[in-house]
Amino acid sequence: MVRSLYEEHGYALLAYATRITGDRAAAEDVLQETLLRAWKNASSLSDTEGSVRAWLFTVARNIMTDRFRAKASRPAEQAESETVVPVAKDHAPQVVDSMLAYQALDTLSEEHRDVLVELYLRGRSVTETAETLGIPPGTVKSRSHHALRKLRDRFGPTMTALEGVAG
């Protein structure tokens, strides 16, 4: 069962987790944990309404959220030093904006999402994005325009999360 789930959904889950975490090793851990939970819940998995793929992606997202929260709640220890200035600014709004931006990107087609990820999250130029994706620069501009318009139409003028992630 796990092998068939991996063969059918493994690449998509790994790509999704890599995009969210930005770390291939962490994404592989998420994929492994997702498939382990699928194996442990095999009986309920076959009885669930909806698709198995949706269940797997939900589990992967929950695992990443749990890991992010756990990491955020336990900051790295640092030796006391007079040169270390205490953190005064609360970064929680940026974290929420980042999570919202990633969720918003999931509502787009793969082509639109790929263009926005390259332009905004990876900070590439239109020309670099075109070369990376193997499409003309005009297509990059068109896809980014339509993708951003779709996000604005769906989420309204308060949709600043993607811009916050890019900044």
XYZ file of N, CA, C and O in Angstrom:
668
model
N 0.821 -1.196 0.000
C 0.000 0.000 0.000
C 0.868 1.266 0.000
O 0.644 2.168 -0.787
N 1.858 1.303 0.883
C 2.705 2.481 0.986
C 3.489 2.672 -0.311
O 3.636 3.795 -0.788
N 3.964 1.573 -0.872
C 4.723 1.666 -2.117
C 3.855 2.274 -3.228
O 4.304 3.143 -3.965
N 2.611 1.825 -3.334
C 1.740 2.367 -4.383
C 1.417 3.836 -4.129
O 1.346 4.638 -5.067
N 1.228 4.207 -2.868
C 0.999 5.623 -2.546
C 2.227 6.454 -2.908
O 2.104 7.547 -3.456
N 3.405 5.915 -2.604
C 4.632 6.633 -2.923
C 4.781 6.783 -4.433
O 5.096 7.866 -4.927
N 4.548 5.718 -5.167
C 4.698 5.780 -6.613
C 3.699 6.740 -7.248
O 4.022 7.432 -8.214
N 2.492 6.788 -6.706
C 1.458 7.627 -7.300
C 1.532 9.091 -6.843
O 1.274 9.998 -7.628
N 1.870 9.309 -5.583
C 1.789 10.667 -5.023
C 3.101 11.194 -4.458
O 3.178 12.363 -4.067
N 4.133 10.361 -4.386
C 5.387 10.738 -3.730
C 6.052 11.962 -4.328
O 6.469 12.866 -3.602
N 6.154 12.008 -5.648
C 6.837 13.139 -6.288
C 6.088 14.446 -6.010
O 6.697 15.457 -5.662
N 4.770 14.417 -6.144
C 3.981 15.635 -5.909
C 4.080 16.079 -4.446
O 4.213 17.273 -4.166
N 4.025 15.123 -3.524
C 4.143 15.468 -2.103
C 5.529 16.040 -1.793
O 5.653 17.021 -1.054
N 6.566 15.428 -2.370
C 7.921 15.915 -2.133
C 8.101 17.314 -2.705
O 8.694 18.190 -2.060
N 7.581 17.554 -3.893
C 7.679 18.883 -4.496
C 6.943 19.918 -3.645
O 7.434 21.025 -3.414
N 5.760 19.562 -3.176
C 4.970 20.452 -2.329
C 5.723 20.774 -1.035
O 5.867 21.942 -0.652
N 6.232 19.745 -0.375
C 6.936 19.953 0.888
C 8.228 20.740 0.679
O 8.581 21.587 1.501
N 8.921 20.488 -0.425
C 10.153 21.222 -0.716
C 9.848 22.693 -0.944
O 10.564 23.576 -0.467
N 8.768 22.969 -1.667
C 8.388 24.356 -1.940
C 8.044 25.089 -0.639
O 8.429 26.234 -0.438
N 7.346 24.412 0.256
C 6.927 25.061 1.507
C 8.109 25.224 2.467
O 8.297 26.297 3.043
N 8.890 24.163 2.648
C 9.979 24.208 3.629
C 11.230 24.876 3.097
O 12.016 25.416 3.868
N 11.428 24.810 1.771
C 12.648 25.340 1.190
C 13.868 24.479 1.484
O 14.999 24.889 1.269
N 13.637 23.261 1.980
C 14.725 22.379 2.390
C 14.395 20.963 1.934
O 13.422 20.374 2.400
N 15.198 20.423 1.026
C 14.921 19.088 0.462
C 14.933 18.010 1.556
O 14.088 17.127 1.565
N 15.890 18.064 2.471
C 15.966 17.051 3.527
C 14.728 17.103 4.426
O 14.160 16.059 4.778
N 14.302 18.297 4.788
C 13.096 18.440 5.611
C 11.873 17.944 4.846
O 10.990 17.308 5.422
N 11.840 18.217 3.548
C 10.714 17.765 2.722
C 10.671 16.243 2.657
O 9.589 15.644 2.691
N 11.831 15.613 2.576
C 11.870 14.143 2.570
C 11.361 13.582 3.891
O 10.658 12.574 3.915
N 11.704 14.254 4.997
C 11.189 13.832 6.309
C 9.666 13.959 6.358
O 8.981 13.097 6.897
N 9.148 15.044 5.799
C 7.697 15.249 5.765
C 7.033 14.154 4.934
O 6.013 13.584 5.329
N 7.619 13.835 3.794
C 7.076 12.776 2.935
C 7.073 11.448 3.676
O 6.071 10.725 3.667
N 8.174 11.125 4.338
C 8.258 9.872 5.077
C 7.207 9.817 6.186
O 6.518 8.810 6.346
N 7.069 10.890 6.943
C 6.083 10.925 8.026
C 4.664 10.827 7.473
O 3.812 10.150 8.057
N 4.408 11.463 6.338
C 3.082 11.407 5.712
C 2.742 9.967 5.321
O 1.635 9.481 5.604
N 3.689 9.291 4.694
C 3.438 7.911 4.276
C 3.331 6.975 5.477
O 2.551 6.007 5.456
N 4.082 7.253 6.532
C 3.966 6.464 7.761
C 2.568 6.608 8.363
O 1.946 5.623 8.763
N 2.066 7.824 8.383
C 0.701 8.042 8.908
C -0.345 7.386 8.011
O -1.354 6.872 8.500
N -0.107 7.379 6.716
C -1.034 6.698 5.799
C -1.045 5.204 6.088
O -2.100 4.569 6.090
N 0.136 4.641 6.352
C 0.229 3.220 6.658
C -0.476 2.910 7.975
O -1.210 1.937 8.090
N -0.272 3.763 8.985
C -0.899 3.548 10.292
C -2.417 3.706 10.230
O -3.138 3.134 11.022
N -2.898 4.521 9.294
C -4.332 4.784 9.170
C -4.913 4.178 7.899
O -5.857 4.722 7.326
N -4.367 3.075 7.471
C -4.783 2.468 6.202
C -6.273 2.144 6.173
O -6.945 2.371 5.163
N -6.806 1.662 7.282
C -8.225 1.297 7.288
C -9.122 2.524 7.164
O -10.104 2.512 6.429
N -8.783 3.582 7.851
C -9.610 4.785 7.765
C -9.369 5.528 6.459
O -10.237 6.244 5.975
N -8.197 5.344 5.869
C -7.874 6.009 4.607
C -8.773 5.513 3.489
O -9.230 6.287 2.669
N -9.074 4.235 3.481
C -9.931 3.704 2.424
C -11.392 4.083 2.636
O -12.172 4.075 1.700
N -11.736 4.459 3.867
C -13.122 4.814 4.166
C -13.388 6.316 4.076
O -14.516 6.753 4.210
N -12.342 7.107 3.871
C -12.532 8.555 3.869
C -13.264 9.007 2.624
O -13.150 8.408 1.564
N -14.031 10.070 2.801
C -14.679 10.687 1.650
C -13.657 11.593 0.971
O -12.814 12.174 1.612
N -13.735 11.717 -0.315
C -12.785 12.534 -1.047
C -11.618 11.693 -1.518
O -11.611 10.476 -1.394
N -10.620 12.347 -2.021
C -9.506 11.613 -2.615
C -8.419 11.314 -1.593
O -8.243 12.035 -0.609
N -7.688 10.267 -1.876
C -6.546 9.894 -1.052
C -5.470 10.976 -1.170
O -4.830 11.342 -0.194
N -5.310 11.513 -2.365
C -4.307 12.560 -2.600
C -4.580 13.777 -1.713
O -3.667 14.335 -1.105
N -5.824 14.196 -1.634
C -6.175 15.337 -0.785
C -5.850 15.034 0.672
O -5.340 15.899 1.399
N -6.129 13.795 1.107
C -5.826 13.395 2.479
C -4.328 13.474 2.720
O -3.882 13.998 3.742
N -3.541 12.969 1.789
C -2.084 12.980 1.928
C -1.539 14.407 2.002
O -0.670 14.716 2.820
N -2.048 15.289 1.144
C -1.573 16.677 1.144
C -1.977 17.377 2.444
O -1.225 18.189 2.972
N -3.147 17.073 2.958
C -3.579 17.657 4.223
C -2.677 17.196 5.358
O -2.257 17.995 6.199
N -2.363 15.908 5.376
C -1.470 15.375 6.403
C -0.091 16.024 6.295
O 0.483 16.440 7.301
N 0.433 16.127 5.073
C 1.749 16.756 4.878
C 1.735 18.204 5.369
O 2.670 18.653 6.050
N 0.684 18.946 5.025
C 0.583 20.341 5.473
C 0.541 20.417 7.000
O 1.203 21.259 7.609
N -0.222 19.513 7.619
C -0.308 19.510 9.079
C 1.033 19.181 9.719
O 1.405 19.770 10.746
N 1.773 18.257 9.129
C 3.098 17.910 9.650
C 4.022 19.120 9.572
O 4.729 19.446 10.533
N 4.014 19.808 8.422
C 4.875 20.981 8.275
C 4.475 22.088 9.244
O 5.332 22.754 9.829
N 3.173 22.273 9.432
C 2.695 23.283 10.376
C 3.138 22.941 11.793
O 3.622 23.805 12.528
N 2.995 21.668 12.170
C 3.414 21.238 13.509
C 4.911 21.439 13.711
O 5.354 21.912 14.765
N 5.705 21.100 12.720
C 7.158 21.265 12.828
C 7.532 22.743 12.905
O 8.427 23.126 13.655
N 6.848 23.554 12.111
C 7.121 24.993 12.141
C 6.785 25.572 13.512
O 7.565 26.333 14.087
N 5.644 25.182 14.041
C 5.241 25.679 15.365
C 6.201 25.207 16.447
O 6.554 25.962 17.353
N 6.612 23.936 16.365
C 7.544 23.403 17.366
C 8.877 24.140 17.309
O 9.454 24.496 18.343
N 9.351 24.377 16.097
C 10.620 25.081 15.939
C 10.496 26.524 16.424
O 11.409 27.053 17.055
N 9.371 27.159 16.126
C 9.169 28.552 16.531
C 9.012 28.693 18.040
O 9.395 29.709 18.608
N 8.466 27.678 18.690
C 8.243 27.781 20.130
C 9.511 27.516 20.931
O 9.577 27.826 22.106
N 10.526 26.923 20.298
C 11.785 26.662 20.979
C 12.923 27.343 20.222
O 13.575 26.726 19.380
N 13.175 28.593 20.529
C 14.255 29.289 19.820
C 15.613 28.656 20.140
O 15.802 28.057 21.193
N 16.532 28.816 19.225
C 17.872 28.270 19.418
C 18.530 28.928 20.623
O 18.404 30.133 20.831
N 19.236 28.118 21.388
C 19.924 28.650 22.560
C 21.153 29.416 22.123
O 21.838 29.026 21.188
N 21.399 30.504 22.813
C 22.576 31.313 22.530
C 23.251 31.653 23.844
O 22.582 31.908 24.847
N 24.559 31.649 23.786
C 25.304 32.061 24.966
C 25.068 33.552 25.179
O 24.958 34.316 24.223
N 24.985 33.929 26.447
C 24.781 35.342 26.727
C 26.007 36.137 26.326
O 27.136 35.745 26.564
N 25.756 37.241 25.708
C 26.838 38.092 25.249
C 26.346 39.530 25.262
O 25.177 39.799 25.015
N 27.250 40.420 25.516
C 26.875 41.825 25.525
C 26.584 42.331 24.116
O 25.911 43.334 23.940
N 27.097 41.632 23.097
C 26.892 42.068 21.719
C 25.559 41.601 21.153
O 25.097 42.125 20.150
N 24.937 40.619 21.808
C 23.655 40.114 21.319
C 22.543 41.008 21.838
O 22.363 41.174 23.048
N 21.815 41.592 20.918
C 20.721 42.484 21.273
C 19.429 41.663 21.301
O 19.165 40.883 20.386
N 18.618 41.803 22.351
C 17.375 41.046 22.408
C 16.449 41.410 21.242
O 16.409 42.551 20.793
N 15.711 40.433 20.790
C 14.756 40.656 19.710
C 13.564 41.403 20.279
O 12.951 40.975 21.241
N 13.253 42.534 19.677
C 12.169 43.359 20.190
C 10.921 43.273 19.326
O 9.819 43.499 19.797
N 11.107 42.949 18.040
C 9.982 42.979 17.128
C 9.305 41.607 17.062
O 9.963 40.579 16.957
N 7.991 41.610 17.109
C 7.218 40.385 16.979
C 7.097 40.044 15.499
O 6.589 40.839 14.710
N 7.558 38.870 15.104
C 7.513 38.464 13.701
C 6.317 37.577 13.381
O 6.203 37.073 12.272
N 5.405 37.408 14.316
C 4.241 36.555 14.090
C 3.401 36.989 12.886
O 2.976 36.131 12.100
N 3.168 38.280 12.682
C 2.381 38.659 11.500
C 3.033 38.230 10.179
O 2.354 37.808 9.248
N 4.363 38.301 10.122
C 5.037 37.866 8.903
C 4.907 36.365 8.704
O 4.781 35.890 7.570
N 4.945 35.610 9.796
C 4.779 34.158 9.698
C 3.387 33.828 9.181
O 3.221 32.995 8.281
N 2.386 34.475 9.729
C 1.014 34.252 9.278
C 0.877 34.639 7.814
O 0.275 33.905 7.011
N 1.454 35.780 7.427
C 1.408 36.210 6.027
C 2.068 35.176 5.121
O 1.562 34.875 4.045
N 3.193 34.627 5.556
C 3.880 33.614 4.754
C 3.007 32.382 4.576
O 2.903 31.836 3.474
N 2.382 31.940 5.653
C 1.517 30.753 5.561
C 0.334 31.031 4.635
O -0.050 30.180 3.828
N -0.235 32.224 4.737
C -1.351 32.580 3.867
C -0.916 32.643 2.407
O -1.648 32.232 1.507
N 0.288 33.158 2.183
C 0.787 33.245 0.812
C 0.963 31.858 0.211
O 0.587 31.620 -0.945
N 1.517 30.934 0.982
C 1.687 29.573 0.471
C 0.340 28.914 0.210
O 0.160 28.214 -0.779
N -0.617 29.136 1.083
C -1.951 28.581 0.847
C -2.584 29.214 -0.384
O -3.255 28.545 -1.160
N -2.386 30.506 -0.570
C -2.933 31.187 -1.743
C -2.302 30.638 -3.012
O -2.991 30.430 -4.022
N -0.992 30.389 -2.983
C -0.322 29.829 -4.158
C -0.897 28.468 -4.534
O -0.955 28.121 -5.717
N -1.333 27.711 -3.543
C -1.903 26.391 -3.825
C -3.223 26.473 -4.580
O -3.683 25.482 -5.128
N -3.842 27.657 -4.618
C -5.113 27.797 -5.342
C -4.896 28.047 -6.830
O -5.850 28.040 -7.598
N -3.637 28.279 -7.222
C -3.333 28.600 -8.614
C -2.979 27.344 -9.400
O -2.608 26.319 -8.826
N -3.033 27.466 -10.726
C -2.571 26.372 -11.569
C -1.059 26.236 -11.393
O -0.382 27.168 -10.956
N -0.546 25.083 -11.767
C 0.887 24.837 -11.608
C 1.717 25.853 -12.396
O 2.731 26.351 -11.902
N 1.281 26.185 -13.608
C 2.032 27.125 -14.441
C 2.095 28.510 -13.798
O 3.139 29.147 -13.754
N 0.961 28.986 -13.290
C 0.929 30.300 -12.644
C 1.740 30.288 -11.348
O 2.485 31.227 -11.057
N 1.574 29.213 -10.572
C 2.290 29.109 -9.296
C 3.805 29.095 -9.528
O 4.549 29.794 -8.841
N 4.263 28.317 -10.516
C 5.705 28.233 -10.792
C 6.291 29.602 -11.115
O 7.380 29.953 -10.649
N 5.566 30.388 -11.898
C 6.055 31.717 -12.264
C 6.149 32.611 -11.023
O 7.163 33.289 -10.813
N 5.127 32.616 -10.183
C 5.153 33.465 -8.985
C 6.237 33.021 -8.006
O 6.898 33.864 -7.384
N 6.425 31.713 -7.874
C 7.474 31.215 -6.977
C 8.836 31.703 -7.452
O 9.650 32.185 -6.652
N 9.094 31.593 -8.750
C 10.388 32.035 -9.278
C 10.563 33.547 -9.119
O 11.619 34.007 -8.695
N 9.539 34.317 -9.458
C 9.652 35.777 -9.409
C 9.709 36.322 -7.992
O 10.583 37.136 -7.656
N 8.771 35.909 -7.152
C 8.623 36.537 -5.842
C 9.362 35.817 -4.725
O 9.961 36.450 -3.869
N 9.300 34.492 -4.711
C 9.915 33.780 -3.596
C 11.401 33.542 -3.821
O 12.184 33.582 -2.879
N 11.783 33.302 -5.059
C 13.203 33.081 -5.344
C 13.889 34.356 -5.823
O 15.095 34.371 -6.025
N 13.128 35.420 -6.060
C 13.686 36.722 -6.410
C 14.342 36.786 -7.776
O 15.241 37.595 -7.984
N 13.890 35.960 -8.684
C 14.478 35.960 -10.023
C 13.838 37.036 -10.892
O 12.701 37.423 -10.693
N 14.587 37.478 -11.882
C 14.059 38.440 -12.843
C 13.171 37.708 -13.838
O 13.120 36.471 -13.863
N 12.481 38.472 -14.681
C 11.636 37.872 -15.715
C 12.481 37.006 -16.637
O 12.112 35.879 -16.975
N 13.641 37.512 -17.029
C 14.523 36.764 -17.926
C 15.021 35.482 -17.269
O 15.004 34.407 -17.881
N 15.438 35.572 -16.009
C 15.905 34.382 -15.287
C 14.780 33.369 -15.124
O 14.992 32.165 -15.275
N 13.585 33.851 -14.816
C 12.438 32.966 -14.667
C 12.130 32.267 -15.987
O 11.867 31.063 -16.020
N 12.172 33.013 -17.063
C 11.915 32.433 -18.388
C 12.926 31.337 -18.695
O 12.556 30.252 -19.177
N 14.192 31.585 -18.405
C 15.225 30.585 -18.651
C 15.034 29.359 -17.763
O 15.152 28.230 -18.220
N 14.721 29.581 -16.496
C 14.535 28.484 -15.553
C 13.364 27.595 -15.957
O 13.453 26.372 -15.911
N 12.254 28.225 -16.349
C 11.046 27.473 -16.680
C 10.996 27.049 -18.149
O 10.113 26.279 -18.534
N 11.901 27.584 -18.960
C 11.930 27.224 -20.378
C 10.757 27.779 -21.167
O 10.214 27.115 -22.054
N 10.365 29.006 -20.824
C 9.262 29.668 -21.526
C 9.709 31.073 -21.912
O 10.650 31.608 -21.336
N 9.027 31.693 -22.873
C 9.402 33.055 -23.268
C 9.132 34.072 -22.151
O 8.222 33.891 -21.338
N 9.909 35.152 -22.109
C 9.692 36.198 -21.097
C 8.275 36.783 -21.138
O 7.711 37.108 -20.098
N 7.712 36.909 -22.338
C 6.342 37.422 -22.435
C 5.341 36.518 -21.737
O 4.371 36.984 -21.137
N 5.577 35.217 -21.806
C 4.708 34.256 -21.121
C 4.847 34.401 -19.607
O 3.863 34.303 -18.871
N 6.067 34.648 -19.142
C 6.294 34.872 -17.711
C 5.486 36.082 -17.251
O 4.780 36.027 -16.236
N 5.565 37.171 -18.010
C 4.832 38.388 -17.644
C 3.328 38.147 -17.648
O 2.615 38.575 -16.739
N 2.842 37.468 -18.680
C 1.414 37.203 -18.797
C 0.918 36.320 -17.653
O -0.102 36.610 -17.030
N 1.664 35.257 -17.382
C 1.248 34.344 -16.308
C 1.284 35.019 -14.950
O 0.395 34.808 -14.123
N 2.295 35.848 -14.716
C 2.359 36.522 -13.418
C 1.208 37.521 -13.288
O 0.601 37.634 -12.230
N 0.893 38.220 -14.364
C -0.222 39.162 -14.344
C -1.531 38.444 -14.025
O -2.284 38.864 -13.138
N -1.799 37.351 -14.735
C -3.053 36.626 -14.531
C -3.103 35.961 -13.156
O -4.165 35.927 -12.521
N -1.974 35.457 -12.700
C -1.936 34.822 -11.384
C -2.213 35.838 -10.277
O -3.017 35.580 -9.374
N -1.559 36.987 -10.353
C -1.777 38.014 -9.328
C -3.201 38.552 -9.373
O -3.804 38.821 -8.336
N -3.745 38.694 -10.589
C -5.124 39.148 -10.703
C -6.080 38.124 -10.073
O -7.017 38.499 -9.359
N -5.816 36.845 -10.301
C -6.667 35.809 -9.710
C -6.594 35.853 -8.181
O -7.616 35.746 -7.502
N -5.392 36.054 -7.659
C -5.241 36.139 -6.207
C -5.962 37.367 -5.646
O -6.628 37.284 -4.617
N -5.845 38.497 -6.337
C -6.547 39.711 -5.877
C -8.060 39.537 -5.947
O -8.781 39.963 -5.051
N -8.539 38.912 -7.033
C -9.983 38.676 -7.165
C -10.487 37.751 -6.065
O -11.569 37.946 -5.529
N -9.692 36.761 -5.744
C -10.125 35.776 -4.759
C -9.991 36.281 -3.327
O -10.847 36.049 -2.490
N -8.886 36.975 -3.031
C -8.602 37.358 -1.656
C -8.797 38.834 -1.378
O -8.632 39.280 -0.249
N -9.104 39.609 -2.381
C -9.392 41.017 -2.180
C -8.144 41.862 -2.055
O -7.019 41.381 -2.171
N -8.342 43.141 -1.805
C -7.215 44.078 -1.753
C -6.301 43.846 -0.553
O -5.213 44.391 -0.498
N -6.736 43.047 0.423
C -5.894 42.793 1.593
C -4.880 41.695 1.348
O -4.137 41.343 2.236
N -4.816 41.179 0.122
C -3.912 40.089 -0.226
C -2.493 40.632 -0.376
O -2.012 40.848 -1.455
N -1.837 40.883 0.779
C -0.470 41.379 0.745
C 0.508 40.325 1.200
O 1.706 40.576 1.268
N 0.033 39.137 1.526
C 0.915 38.104 2.065
C 2.016 37.724 1.107
O 3.167 37.562 1.500
N 1.708 37.585 -0.171
C 2.729 37.189 -1.139
C 3.803 38.261 -1.232
O 4.980 37.956 -1.273
N 3.396 39.513 -1.218
C 4.371 40.595 -1.274
C 5.233 40.590 -0.014
O 6.423 40.866 -0.055
N 4.642 40.226 1.135
C 5.405 40.150 2.375
C 6.436 39.052 2.333
O 7.543 39.207 2.837
N 6.101 37.928 1.723
C 7.050 36.836 1.598
C 8.174 37.223 0.684
O 9.336 36.921 0.905
N 7.826 37.926 -0.392
C 8.840 38.312 -1.374
C 9.797 39.341 -0.804
O 10.939 39.413 -1.197
N 9.299 40.174 0.123
C 10.144 41.235 0.664
C 11.047 40.716 1.692
O 12.148 40.898 1.868
